[in-house]
CSV table of C-alpha atoms in Angstrom, one decimal:
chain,number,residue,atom,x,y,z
A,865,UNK,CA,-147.8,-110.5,75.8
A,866,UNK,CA,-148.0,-109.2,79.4
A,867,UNK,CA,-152.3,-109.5,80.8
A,868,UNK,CA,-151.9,-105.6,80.8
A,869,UNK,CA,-151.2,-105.2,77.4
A,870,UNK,CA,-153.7,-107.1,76.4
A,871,UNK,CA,-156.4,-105.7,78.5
A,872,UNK,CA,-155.5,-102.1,77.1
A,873,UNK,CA,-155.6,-103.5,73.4
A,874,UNK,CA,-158.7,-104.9,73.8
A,875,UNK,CA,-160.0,-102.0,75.3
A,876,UNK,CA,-158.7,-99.5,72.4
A,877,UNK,CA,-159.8,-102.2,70.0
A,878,UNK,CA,-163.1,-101.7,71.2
A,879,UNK,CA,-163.2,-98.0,71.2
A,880,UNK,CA,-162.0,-97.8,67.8
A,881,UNK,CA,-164.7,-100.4,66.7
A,882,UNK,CA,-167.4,-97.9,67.8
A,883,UNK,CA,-165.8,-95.1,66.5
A,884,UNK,CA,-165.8,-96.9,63.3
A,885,UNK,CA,-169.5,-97.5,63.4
A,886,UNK,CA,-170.4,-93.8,64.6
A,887,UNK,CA,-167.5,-92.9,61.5
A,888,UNK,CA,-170.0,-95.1,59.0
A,889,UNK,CA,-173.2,-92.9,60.2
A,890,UNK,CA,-171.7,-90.1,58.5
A,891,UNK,CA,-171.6,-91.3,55.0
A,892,UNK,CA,-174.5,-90.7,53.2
A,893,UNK,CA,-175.3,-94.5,52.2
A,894,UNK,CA,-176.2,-95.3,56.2
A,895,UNK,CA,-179.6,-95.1,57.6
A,896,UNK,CA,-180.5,-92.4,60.4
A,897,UNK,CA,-182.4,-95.7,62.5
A,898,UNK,CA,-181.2,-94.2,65.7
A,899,UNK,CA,-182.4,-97.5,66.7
A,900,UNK,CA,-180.4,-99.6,64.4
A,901,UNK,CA,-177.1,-97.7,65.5
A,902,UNK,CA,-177.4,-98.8,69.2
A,903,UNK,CA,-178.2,-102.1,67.9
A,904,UNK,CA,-175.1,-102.3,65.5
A,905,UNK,CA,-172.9,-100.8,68.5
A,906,UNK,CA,-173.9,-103.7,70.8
A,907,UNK,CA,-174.0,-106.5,68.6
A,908,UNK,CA,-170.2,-105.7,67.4
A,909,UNK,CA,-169.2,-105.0,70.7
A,910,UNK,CA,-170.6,-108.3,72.4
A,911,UNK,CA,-169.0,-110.6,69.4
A,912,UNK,CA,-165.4,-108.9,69.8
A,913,UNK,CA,-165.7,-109.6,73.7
A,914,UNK,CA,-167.1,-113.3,72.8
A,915,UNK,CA,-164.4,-114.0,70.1
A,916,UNK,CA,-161.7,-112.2,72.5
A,917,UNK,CA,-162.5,-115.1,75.2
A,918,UNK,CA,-162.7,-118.1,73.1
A,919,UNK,CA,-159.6,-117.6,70.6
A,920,UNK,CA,-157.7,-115.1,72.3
A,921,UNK,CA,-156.2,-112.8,69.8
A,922,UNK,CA,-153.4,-110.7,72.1
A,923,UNK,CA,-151.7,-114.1,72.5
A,924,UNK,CA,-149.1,-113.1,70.7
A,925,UNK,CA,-145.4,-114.8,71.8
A,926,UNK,CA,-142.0,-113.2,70.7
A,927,UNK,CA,-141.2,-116.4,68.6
A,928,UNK,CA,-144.9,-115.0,66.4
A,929,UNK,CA,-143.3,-114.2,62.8
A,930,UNK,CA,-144.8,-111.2,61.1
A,931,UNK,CA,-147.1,-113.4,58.5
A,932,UNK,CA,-148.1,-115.4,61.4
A,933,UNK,CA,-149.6,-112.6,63.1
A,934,UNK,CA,-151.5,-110.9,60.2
A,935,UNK,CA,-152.9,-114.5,58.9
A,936,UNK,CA,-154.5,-114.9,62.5
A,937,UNK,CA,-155.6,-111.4,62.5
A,938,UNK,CA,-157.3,-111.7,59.9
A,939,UNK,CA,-159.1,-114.7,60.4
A,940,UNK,CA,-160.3,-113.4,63.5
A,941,UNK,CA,-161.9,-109.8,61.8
A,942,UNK,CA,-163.4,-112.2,59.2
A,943,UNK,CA,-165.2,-114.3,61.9
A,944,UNK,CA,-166.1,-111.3,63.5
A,945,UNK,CA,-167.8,-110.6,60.8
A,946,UNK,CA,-169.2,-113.6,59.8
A,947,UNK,CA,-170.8,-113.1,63.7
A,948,UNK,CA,-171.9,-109.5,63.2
A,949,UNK,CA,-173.5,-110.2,60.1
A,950,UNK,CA,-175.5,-113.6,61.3
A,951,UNK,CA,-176.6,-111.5,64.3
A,952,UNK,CA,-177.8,-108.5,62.7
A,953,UNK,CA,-179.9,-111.0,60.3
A,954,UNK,CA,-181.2,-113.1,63.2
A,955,UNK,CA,-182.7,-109.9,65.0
A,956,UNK,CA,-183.8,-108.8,61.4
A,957,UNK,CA,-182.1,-105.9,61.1
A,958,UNK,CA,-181.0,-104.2,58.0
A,959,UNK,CA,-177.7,-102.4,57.4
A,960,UNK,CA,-176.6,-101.1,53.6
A,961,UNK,CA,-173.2,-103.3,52.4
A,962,UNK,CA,-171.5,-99.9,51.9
A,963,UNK,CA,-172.3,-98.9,55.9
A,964,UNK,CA,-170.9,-102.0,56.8
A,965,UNK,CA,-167.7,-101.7,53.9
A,966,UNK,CA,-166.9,-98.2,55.6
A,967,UNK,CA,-166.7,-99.7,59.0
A,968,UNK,CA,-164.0,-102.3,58.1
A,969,UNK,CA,-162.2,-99.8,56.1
A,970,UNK,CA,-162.0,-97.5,58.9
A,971,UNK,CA,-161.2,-100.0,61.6
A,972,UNK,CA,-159.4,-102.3,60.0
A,973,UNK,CA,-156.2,-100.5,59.3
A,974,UNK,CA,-156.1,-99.3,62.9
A,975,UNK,CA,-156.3,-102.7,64.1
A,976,UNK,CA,-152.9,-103.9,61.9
A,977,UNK,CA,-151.0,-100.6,62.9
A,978,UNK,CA,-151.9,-101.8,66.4
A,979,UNK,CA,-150.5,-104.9,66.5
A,980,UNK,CA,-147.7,-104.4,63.9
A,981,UNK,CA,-146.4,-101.6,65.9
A,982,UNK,CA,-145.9,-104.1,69.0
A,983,UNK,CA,-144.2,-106.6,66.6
A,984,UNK,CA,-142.0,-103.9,65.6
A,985,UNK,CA,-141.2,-102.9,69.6
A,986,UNK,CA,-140.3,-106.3,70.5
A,987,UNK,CA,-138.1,-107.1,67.4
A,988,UNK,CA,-136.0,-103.4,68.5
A,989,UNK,CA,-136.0,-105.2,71.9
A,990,UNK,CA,-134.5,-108.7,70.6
A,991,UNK,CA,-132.0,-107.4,68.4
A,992,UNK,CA,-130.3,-105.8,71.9
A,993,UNK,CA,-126.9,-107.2,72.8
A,994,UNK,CA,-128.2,-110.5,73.7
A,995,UNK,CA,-128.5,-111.1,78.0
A,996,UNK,CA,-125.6,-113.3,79.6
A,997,UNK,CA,-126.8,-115.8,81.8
A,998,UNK,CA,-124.8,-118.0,84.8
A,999,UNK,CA,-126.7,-121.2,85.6
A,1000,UNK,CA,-126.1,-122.3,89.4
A,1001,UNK,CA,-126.8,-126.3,89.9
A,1002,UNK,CA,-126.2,-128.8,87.4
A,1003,UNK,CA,-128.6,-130.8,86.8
A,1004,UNK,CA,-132.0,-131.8,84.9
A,1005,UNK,CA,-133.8,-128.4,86.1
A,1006,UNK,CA,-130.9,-126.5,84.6
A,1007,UNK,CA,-130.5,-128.3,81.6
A,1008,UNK,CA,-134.0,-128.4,81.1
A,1009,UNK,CA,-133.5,-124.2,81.1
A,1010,UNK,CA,-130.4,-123.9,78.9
A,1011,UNK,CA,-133.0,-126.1,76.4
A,1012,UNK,CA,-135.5,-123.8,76.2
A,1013,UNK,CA,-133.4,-120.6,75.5
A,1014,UNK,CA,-131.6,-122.7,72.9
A,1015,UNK,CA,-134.9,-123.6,71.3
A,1016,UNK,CA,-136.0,-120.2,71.4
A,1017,UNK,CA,-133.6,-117.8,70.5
A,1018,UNK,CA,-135.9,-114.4,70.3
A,1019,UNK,CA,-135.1,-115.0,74.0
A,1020,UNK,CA,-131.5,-113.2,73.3
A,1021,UNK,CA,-130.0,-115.0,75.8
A,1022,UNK,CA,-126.3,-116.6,76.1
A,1023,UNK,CA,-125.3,-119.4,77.9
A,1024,UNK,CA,-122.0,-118.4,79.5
A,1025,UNK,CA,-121.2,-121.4,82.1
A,1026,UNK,CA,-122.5,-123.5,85.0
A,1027,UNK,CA,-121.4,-122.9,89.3
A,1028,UNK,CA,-121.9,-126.2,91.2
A,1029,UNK,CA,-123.3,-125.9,94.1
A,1030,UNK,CA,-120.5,-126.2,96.9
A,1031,UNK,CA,-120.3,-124.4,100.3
A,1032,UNK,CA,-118.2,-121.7,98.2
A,1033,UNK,CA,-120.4,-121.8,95.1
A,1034,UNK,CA,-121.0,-118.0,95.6
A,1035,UNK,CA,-117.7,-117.0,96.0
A,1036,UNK,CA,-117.1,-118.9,92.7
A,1037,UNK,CA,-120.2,-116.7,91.5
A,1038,UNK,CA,-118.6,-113.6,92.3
A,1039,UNK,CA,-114.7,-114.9,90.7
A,1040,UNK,CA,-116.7,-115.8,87.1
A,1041,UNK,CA,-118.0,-112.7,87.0
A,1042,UNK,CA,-115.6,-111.1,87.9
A,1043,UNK,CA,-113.7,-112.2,84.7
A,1044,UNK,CA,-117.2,-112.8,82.7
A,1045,UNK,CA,-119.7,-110.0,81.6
A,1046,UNK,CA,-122.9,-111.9,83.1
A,1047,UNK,CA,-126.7,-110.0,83.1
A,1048,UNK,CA,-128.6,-113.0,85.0
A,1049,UNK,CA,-128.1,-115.3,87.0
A,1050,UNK,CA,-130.1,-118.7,87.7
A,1051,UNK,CA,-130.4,-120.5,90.7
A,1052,UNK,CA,-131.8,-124.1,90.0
A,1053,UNK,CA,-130.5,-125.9,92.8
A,1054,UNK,CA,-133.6,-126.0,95.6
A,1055,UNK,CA,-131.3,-127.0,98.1
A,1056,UNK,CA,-129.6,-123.8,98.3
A,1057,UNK,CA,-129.9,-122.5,101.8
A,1058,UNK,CA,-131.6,-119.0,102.7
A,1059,UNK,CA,-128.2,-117.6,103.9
A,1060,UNK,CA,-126.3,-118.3,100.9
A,1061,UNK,CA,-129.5,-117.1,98.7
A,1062,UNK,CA,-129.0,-113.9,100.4
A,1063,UNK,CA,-125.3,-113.7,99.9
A,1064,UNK,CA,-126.2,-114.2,96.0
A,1065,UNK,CA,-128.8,-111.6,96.2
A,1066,UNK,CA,-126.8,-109.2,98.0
A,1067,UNK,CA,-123.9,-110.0,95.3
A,1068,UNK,CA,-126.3,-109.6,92.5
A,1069,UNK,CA,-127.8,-106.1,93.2
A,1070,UNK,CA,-124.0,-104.8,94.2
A,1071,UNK,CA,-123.0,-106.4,90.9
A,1072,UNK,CA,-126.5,-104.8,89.1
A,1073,UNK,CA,-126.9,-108.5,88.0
A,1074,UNK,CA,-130.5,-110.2,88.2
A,1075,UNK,CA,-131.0,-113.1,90.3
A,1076,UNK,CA,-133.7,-115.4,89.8
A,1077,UNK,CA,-134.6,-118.5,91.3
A,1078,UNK,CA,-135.7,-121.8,89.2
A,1079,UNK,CA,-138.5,-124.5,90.3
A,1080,UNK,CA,-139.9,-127.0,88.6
A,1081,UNK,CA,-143.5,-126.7,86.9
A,1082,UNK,CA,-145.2,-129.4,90.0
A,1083,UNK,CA,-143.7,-126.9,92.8
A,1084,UNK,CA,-144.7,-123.9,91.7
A,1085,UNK,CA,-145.2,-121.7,94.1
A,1086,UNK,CA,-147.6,-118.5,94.2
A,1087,UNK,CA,-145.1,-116.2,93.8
A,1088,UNK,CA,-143.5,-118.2,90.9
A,1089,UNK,CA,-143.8,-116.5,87.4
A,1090,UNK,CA,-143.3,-118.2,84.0
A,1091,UNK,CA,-140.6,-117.0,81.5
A,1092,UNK,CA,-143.9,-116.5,78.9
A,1093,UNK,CA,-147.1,-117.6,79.5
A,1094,UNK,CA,-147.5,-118.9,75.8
A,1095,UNK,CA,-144.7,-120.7,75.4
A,1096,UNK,CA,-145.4,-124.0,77.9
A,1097,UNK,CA,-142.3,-124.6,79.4
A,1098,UNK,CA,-141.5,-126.9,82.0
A,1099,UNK,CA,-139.4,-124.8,84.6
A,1100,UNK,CA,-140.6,-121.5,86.1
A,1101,UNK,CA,-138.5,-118.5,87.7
A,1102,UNK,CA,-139.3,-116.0,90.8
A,1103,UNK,CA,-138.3,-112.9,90.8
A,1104,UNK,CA,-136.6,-112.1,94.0
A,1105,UNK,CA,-136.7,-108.6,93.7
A,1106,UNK,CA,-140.1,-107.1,93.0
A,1107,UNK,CA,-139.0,-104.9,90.3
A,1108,UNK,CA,-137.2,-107.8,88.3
A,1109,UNK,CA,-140.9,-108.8,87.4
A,1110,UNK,CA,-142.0,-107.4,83.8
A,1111,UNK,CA,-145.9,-106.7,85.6
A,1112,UNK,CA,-144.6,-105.4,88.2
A,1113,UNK,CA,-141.9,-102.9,85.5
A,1114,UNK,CA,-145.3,-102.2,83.9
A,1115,UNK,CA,-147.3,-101.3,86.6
A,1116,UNK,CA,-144.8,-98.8,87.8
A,1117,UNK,CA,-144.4,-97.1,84.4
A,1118,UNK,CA,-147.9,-96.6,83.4
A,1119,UNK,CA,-148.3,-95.1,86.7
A,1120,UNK,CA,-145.4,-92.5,85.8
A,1121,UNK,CA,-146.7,-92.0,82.4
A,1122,UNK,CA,-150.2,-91.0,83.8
A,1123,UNK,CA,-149.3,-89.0,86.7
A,1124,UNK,CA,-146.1,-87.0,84.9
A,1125,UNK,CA,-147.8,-86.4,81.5
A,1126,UNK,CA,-151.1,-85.0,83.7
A,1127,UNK,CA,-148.7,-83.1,85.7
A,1128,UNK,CA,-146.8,-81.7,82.9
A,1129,UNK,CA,-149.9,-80.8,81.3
A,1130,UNK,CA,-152.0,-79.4,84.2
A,1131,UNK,CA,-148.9,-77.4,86.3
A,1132,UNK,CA,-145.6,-77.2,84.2
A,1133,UNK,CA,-147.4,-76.3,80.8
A,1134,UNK,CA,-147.7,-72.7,83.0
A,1135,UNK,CA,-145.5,-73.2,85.5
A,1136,UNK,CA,-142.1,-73.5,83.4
A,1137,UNK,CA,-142.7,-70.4,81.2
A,1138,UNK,CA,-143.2,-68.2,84.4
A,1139,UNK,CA,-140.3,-69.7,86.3
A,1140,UNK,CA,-138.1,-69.5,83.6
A,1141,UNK,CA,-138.7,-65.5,82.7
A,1142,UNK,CA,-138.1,-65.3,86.9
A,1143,UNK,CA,-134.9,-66.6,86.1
A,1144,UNK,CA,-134.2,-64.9,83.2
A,1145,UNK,CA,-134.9,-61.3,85.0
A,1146,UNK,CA,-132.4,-62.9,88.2
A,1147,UNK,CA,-129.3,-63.7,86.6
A,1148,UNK,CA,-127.8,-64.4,83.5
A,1149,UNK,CA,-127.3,-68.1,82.4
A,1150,UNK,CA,-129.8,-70.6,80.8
A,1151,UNK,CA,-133.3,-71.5,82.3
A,1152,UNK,CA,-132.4,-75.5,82.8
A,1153,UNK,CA,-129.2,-77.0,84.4
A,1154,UNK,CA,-128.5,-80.3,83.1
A,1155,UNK,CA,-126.4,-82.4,85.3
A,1156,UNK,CA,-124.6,-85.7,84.1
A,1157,UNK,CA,-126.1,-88.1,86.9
A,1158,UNK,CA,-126.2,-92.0,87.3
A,1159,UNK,CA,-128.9,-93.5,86.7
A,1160,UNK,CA,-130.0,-97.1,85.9
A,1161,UNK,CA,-127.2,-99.7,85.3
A,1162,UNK,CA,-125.3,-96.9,86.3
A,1163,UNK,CA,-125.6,-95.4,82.6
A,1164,UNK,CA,-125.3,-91.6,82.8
A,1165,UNK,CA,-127.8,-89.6,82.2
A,1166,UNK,CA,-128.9,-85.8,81.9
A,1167,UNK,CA,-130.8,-85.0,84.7
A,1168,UNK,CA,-132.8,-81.9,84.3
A,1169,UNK,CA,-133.5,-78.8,87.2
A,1170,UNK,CA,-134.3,-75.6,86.8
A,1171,UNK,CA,-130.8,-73.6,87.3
A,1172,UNK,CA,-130.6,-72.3,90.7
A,1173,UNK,CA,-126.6,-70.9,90.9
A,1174,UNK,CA,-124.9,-68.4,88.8
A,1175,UNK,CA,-123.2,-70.6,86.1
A,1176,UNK,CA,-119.7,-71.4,87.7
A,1177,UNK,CA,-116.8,-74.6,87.3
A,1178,UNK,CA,-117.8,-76.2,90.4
A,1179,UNK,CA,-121.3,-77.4,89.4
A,1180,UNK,CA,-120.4,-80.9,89.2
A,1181,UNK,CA,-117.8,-81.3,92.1
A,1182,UNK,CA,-118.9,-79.2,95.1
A,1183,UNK,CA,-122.2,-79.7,96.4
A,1184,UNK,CA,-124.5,-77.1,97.5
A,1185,UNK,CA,-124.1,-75.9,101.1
A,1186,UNK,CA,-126.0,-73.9,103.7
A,1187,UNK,CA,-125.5,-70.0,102.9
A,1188,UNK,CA,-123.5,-71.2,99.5
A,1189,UNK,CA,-122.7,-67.8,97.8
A,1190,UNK,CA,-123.3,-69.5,94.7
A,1191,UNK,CA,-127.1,-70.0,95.0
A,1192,UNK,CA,-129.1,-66.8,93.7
A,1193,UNK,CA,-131.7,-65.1,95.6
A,1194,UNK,CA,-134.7,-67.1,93.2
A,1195,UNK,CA,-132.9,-69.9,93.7
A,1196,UNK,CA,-133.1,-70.6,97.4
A,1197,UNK,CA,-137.1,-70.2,96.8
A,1198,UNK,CA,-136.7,-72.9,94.4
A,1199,UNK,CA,-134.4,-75.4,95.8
A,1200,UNK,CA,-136.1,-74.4,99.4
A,1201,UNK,CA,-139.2,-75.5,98.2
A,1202,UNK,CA,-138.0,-78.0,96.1
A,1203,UNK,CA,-139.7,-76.3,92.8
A,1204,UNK,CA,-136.3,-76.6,91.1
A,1205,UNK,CA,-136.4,-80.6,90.8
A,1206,UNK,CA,-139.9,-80.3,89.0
A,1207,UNK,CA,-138.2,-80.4,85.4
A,1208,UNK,CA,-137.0,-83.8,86.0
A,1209,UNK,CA,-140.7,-84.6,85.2
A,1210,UNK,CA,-139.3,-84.8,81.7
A,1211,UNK,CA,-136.7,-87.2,82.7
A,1212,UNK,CA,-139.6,-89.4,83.6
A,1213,UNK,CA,-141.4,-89.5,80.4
A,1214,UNK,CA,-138.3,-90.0,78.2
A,1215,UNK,CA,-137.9,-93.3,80.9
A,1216,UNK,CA,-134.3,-91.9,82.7
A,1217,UNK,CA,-136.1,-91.9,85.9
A,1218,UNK,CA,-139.4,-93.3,88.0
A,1219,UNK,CA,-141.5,-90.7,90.0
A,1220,UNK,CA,-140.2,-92.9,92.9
A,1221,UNK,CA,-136.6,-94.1,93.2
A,1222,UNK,CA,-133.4,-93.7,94.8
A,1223,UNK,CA,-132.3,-90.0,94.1
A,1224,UNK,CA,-130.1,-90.0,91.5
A,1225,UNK,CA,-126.0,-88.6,92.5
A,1226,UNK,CA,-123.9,-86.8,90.8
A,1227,UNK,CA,-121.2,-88.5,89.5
A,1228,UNK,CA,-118.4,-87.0,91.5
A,1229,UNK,CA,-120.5,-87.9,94.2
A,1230,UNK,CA,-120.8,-91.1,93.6
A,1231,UNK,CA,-117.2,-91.9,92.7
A,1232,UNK,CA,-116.4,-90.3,96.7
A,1233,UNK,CA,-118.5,-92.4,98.4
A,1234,UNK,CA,-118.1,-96.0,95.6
A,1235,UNK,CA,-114.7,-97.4,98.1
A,1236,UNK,CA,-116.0,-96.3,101.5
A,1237,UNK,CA,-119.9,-97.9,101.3
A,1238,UNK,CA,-120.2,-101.1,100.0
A,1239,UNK,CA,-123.7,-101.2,98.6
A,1240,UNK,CA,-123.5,-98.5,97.1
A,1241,UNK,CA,-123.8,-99.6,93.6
A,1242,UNK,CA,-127.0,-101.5,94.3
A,1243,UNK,CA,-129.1,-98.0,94.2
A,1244,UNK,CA,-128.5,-98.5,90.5
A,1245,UNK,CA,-130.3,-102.1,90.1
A,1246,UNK,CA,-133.5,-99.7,89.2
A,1247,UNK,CA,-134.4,-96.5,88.0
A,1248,UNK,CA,-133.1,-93.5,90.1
A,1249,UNK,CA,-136.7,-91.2,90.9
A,1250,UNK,CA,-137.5,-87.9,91.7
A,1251,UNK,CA,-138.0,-88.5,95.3
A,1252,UNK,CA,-137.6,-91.6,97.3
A,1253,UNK,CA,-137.9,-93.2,100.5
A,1254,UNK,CA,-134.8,-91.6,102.0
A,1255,UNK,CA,-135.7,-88.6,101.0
A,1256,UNK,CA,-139.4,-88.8,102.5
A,1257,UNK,CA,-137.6,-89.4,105.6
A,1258,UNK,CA,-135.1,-86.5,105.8
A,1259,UNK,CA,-131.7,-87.7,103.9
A,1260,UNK,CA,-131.7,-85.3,101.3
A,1261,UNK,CA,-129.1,-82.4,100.7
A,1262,UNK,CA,-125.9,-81.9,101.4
A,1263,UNK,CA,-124.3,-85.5,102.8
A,1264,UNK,CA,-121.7,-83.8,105.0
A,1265,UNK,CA,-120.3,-87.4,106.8
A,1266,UNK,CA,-120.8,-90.7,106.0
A,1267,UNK,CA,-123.4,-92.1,108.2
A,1268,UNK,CA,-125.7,-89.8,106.1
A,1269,UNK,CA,-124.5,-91.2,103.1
A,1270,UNK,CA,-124.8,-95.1,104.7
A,1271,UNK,CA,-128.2,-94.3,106.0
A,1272,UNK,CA,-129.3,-93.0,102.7
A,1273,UNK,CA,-128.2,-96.5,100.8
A,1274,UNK,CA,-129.5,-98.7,104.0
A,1275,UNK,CA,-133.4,-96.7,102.8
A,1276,UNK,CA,-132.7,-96.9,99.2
A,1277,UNK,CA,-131.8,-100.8,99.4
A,1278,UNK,CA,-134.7,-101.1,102.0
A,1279,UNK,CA,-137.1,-99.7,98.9
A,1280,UNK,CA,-135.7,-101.9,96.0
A,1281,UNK,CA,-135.8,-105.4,98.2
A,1282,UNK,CA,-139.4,-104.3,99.3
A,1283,UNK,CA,-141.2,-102.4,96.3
A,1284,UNK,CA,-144.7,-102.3,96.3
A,1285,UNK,CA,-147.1,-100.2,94.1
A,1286,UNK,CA,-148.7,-98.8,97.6
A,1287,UNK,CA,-145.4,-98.3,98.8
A,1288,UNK,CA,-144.7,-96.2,96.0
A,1289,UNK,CA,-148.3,-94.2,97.1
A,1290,UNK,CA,-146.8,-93.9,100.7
A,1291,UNK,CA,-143.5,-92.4,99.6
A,1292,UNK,CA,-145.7,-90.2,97.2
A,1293,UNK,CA,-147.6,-88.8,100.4
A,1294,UNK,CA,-144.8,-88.5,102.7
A,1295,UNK,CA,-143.3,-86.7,100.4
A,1296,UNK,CA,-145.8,-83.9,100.7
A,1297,UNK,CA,-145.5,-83.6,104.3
A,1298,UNK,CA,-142.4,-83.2,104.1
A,1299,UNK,CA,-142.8,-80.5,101.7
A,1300,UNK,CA,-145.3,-78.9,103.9
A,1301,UNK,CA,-143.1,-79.6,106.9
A,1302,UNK,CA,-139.8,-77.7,104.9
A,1303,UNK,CA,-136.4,-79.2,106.1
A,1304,UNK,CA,-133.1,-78.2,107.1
A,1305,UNK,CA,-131.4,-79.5,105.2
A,1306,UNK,CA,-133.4,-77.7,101.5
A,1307,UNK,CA,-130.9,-75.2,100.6
């Protein structure tokens, strides 16, 4: 389970411990010892922190089997209140059985759902079409891999083949899978040299196809990363693009979760209804337009704006452009200053886009430009986003030639190759300046 998980599981644990404990107040067996309440809320609080570190509960693999995880729960609430007991009798404290009944009964079943509920995620997750994966090297480090995913199987992946390394081993890369549906791709052979590890890098996000390199467990490096912390295996893999590591995936999710559902909540709860009856009094047609975009993977998906044309057949293959008779008089205030995108908040909490990522194209657009750029495709290696770091720095709009398409991809691949959490902050506030600023090209 990912250290952030467990920190926020420990954290609700906690809070619904003392909530259990205020809860028991309220029954009419407890005491009113305003005293013996703040003892009670500290004495439970520092045993589930001290029994957290020594037998460390949110250790819980993917190879964990549901009776397995509710036995060692419940050995660990029993010895916490084996500890909570002793304590409160060693400071001479006294607390009615029933008091201490109703907190259990209260917490406990909260705790299971807990827990349970991430057993139940992660078996959704392994029962996916199992990953394909390409192992480059043969030898005892790639072996040594292909013998861990056969031993555990939750993994979901497939062994499809071995490359040797040769000085064409990535054009023999690119021939399998061509032919070969392949999801990852393992490099195990050290000896691979940093211009053919780019060539394999640059293959695997044209290709949407994860590329990880494999050490050994005695060179491990700091930016190595084990397959699962739990599990001990021997080999380790580094994630050569930022966003191919799962902390890294989490980090930039809870950070849209927090700022879209505040958002939502604090602007578009009022915002939408107010835009919407604007649009409603303009012209006739619904509030939203909902665009078939790429996304991800390049999986379509709806992408939501507020509607800023009369409704028309060209929606999807003619792009806006300056003075376009087809924008109503609202809607160049809205796409001018940008308000129209805003819905697409919604697109980040149902996960189809990040708050930061390459923009997402329409599909027509896309299918234009797919045989006259070459990396095209590699905007798709991660989620698209509202804004982005080629549209903090002007390419946005209309693309009327290609350089403004190429320079738009050379950005987009420049921000997947280099994430960062504080670039994400940068692109964030840039992105307000440019607001603030206006631009040409917003219409």
């Amino acid at each position: 389970m990912p250290g952030l998980v467990r920190i926020f599981l420990f954290f609700a644990d906690l809070f619904f411990l003392n909530l259990a404990i205020q809860v028991s107040y309220l029954t009419r067996f407890s005491g009113a010892d305003e005293a013996n309440r703040v003892y009670l809320l500290i004495y439970s609080s520092l045993a589930w922190l001290f029994l957290v570190l020594v037998s460390n509960p949110y250790g819980i693999t993917k190879n964990w089997t549901l009776p397995k995880i509710i036995k060692s729960q419940i050995v660990f609430l029993l010895i916490h209140l084996m500890v909570v007991t002793s304590l409160i009798l060693f400071f001479k404290r006294s607390y009615g059985f029933f008091q201490i009944g109703t907190i259990y009964i209260v917490f406990v079943p909260i705790f299971f759902l807990s827990k349970l509920a991430i057993f139940y995620v992660r078996k959704l997750k392994t029962e996916e079409v199992a990953r394909n994966y390409l192992l480059i090297g043969r030898n005892e480090l790639s072996f040594e891999l292909r013998r861990y995913f056969l031993v555990h199987p939750a993994e979901r992946f497939r062994f499809v083949g071995y490359i040797d390394l040769s000085e064409s081993f990535v054009d023999q890369v690119q021939d399998f899978c061509a032919t070969n549906e392949v999801h990852q791709i393992f490099c195990c052979a050290p000896e691979v040299t940093e211009q053919e590890m780019s060539r394999l890098v640059n293959f695997g996000l044209n290709s949407l196809i994860q590329v990880k390199i494999v050490i050994d467990a005695g060179s491990i490096s700091k930016r190595a990363l084990k397959l699962d912390d739990n599990d001990h295996q021997p080999v380790f893999e580094v994630a050569v693009i930022p966003l191919d590591e799962t902390r890294n995936q989490l980090v930039k999710r809870i950070f849209d979760i927090i700022f879209s559902a505040a958002f939502s909540l604090l602007v578009l709860s009022w915002l939408i209804p107010i835009i919407a009856l604007l649009i409603k009094l303009d012209s006739r047609g619904p509030v939203f337009f909902v665009q078939k975009r790429n996304g991800q993977k390049n999986i379509p998906f709806g992408c939501i704006k507020f509607r800023t044309m009369v409704v028309n057949n060209e929606s999807d293959t003619k792009q806006a452009t300056k003075n376009d008779s087809r924008i109503t008089r609202l809607g160049k205030f809205l796409r001018k200053s940008s308000i129209d995108e805003l819905p697409q908040f919604i697109n980040v909490i149902t996960n189809d886009m990040s708050l930061i990522g390459p923009r997402p194209h329409p599909i027509k657009l896309n299918e234009e430009f797919a045989d006259r750029i070459n990396n095209i495709m590699a905007r798709h290696y991660v989620k698209p986003g509202i804004t982005g770091l080629a549209q903090c720095m002007g390419y946005r709009g209309e693309t009327k030639d290609l350089a403004d398409m190429e320079n738009r991809v050379r950005l987009d691949r420049y921000y997947i190759e280099n994430w960062s959490f504080w670039l994400d902050i940068r692109i964030i506030f840039l992105t307000i300046i440019s607001l603030l600023r206006g631009s040409e090209k917003a219409y």
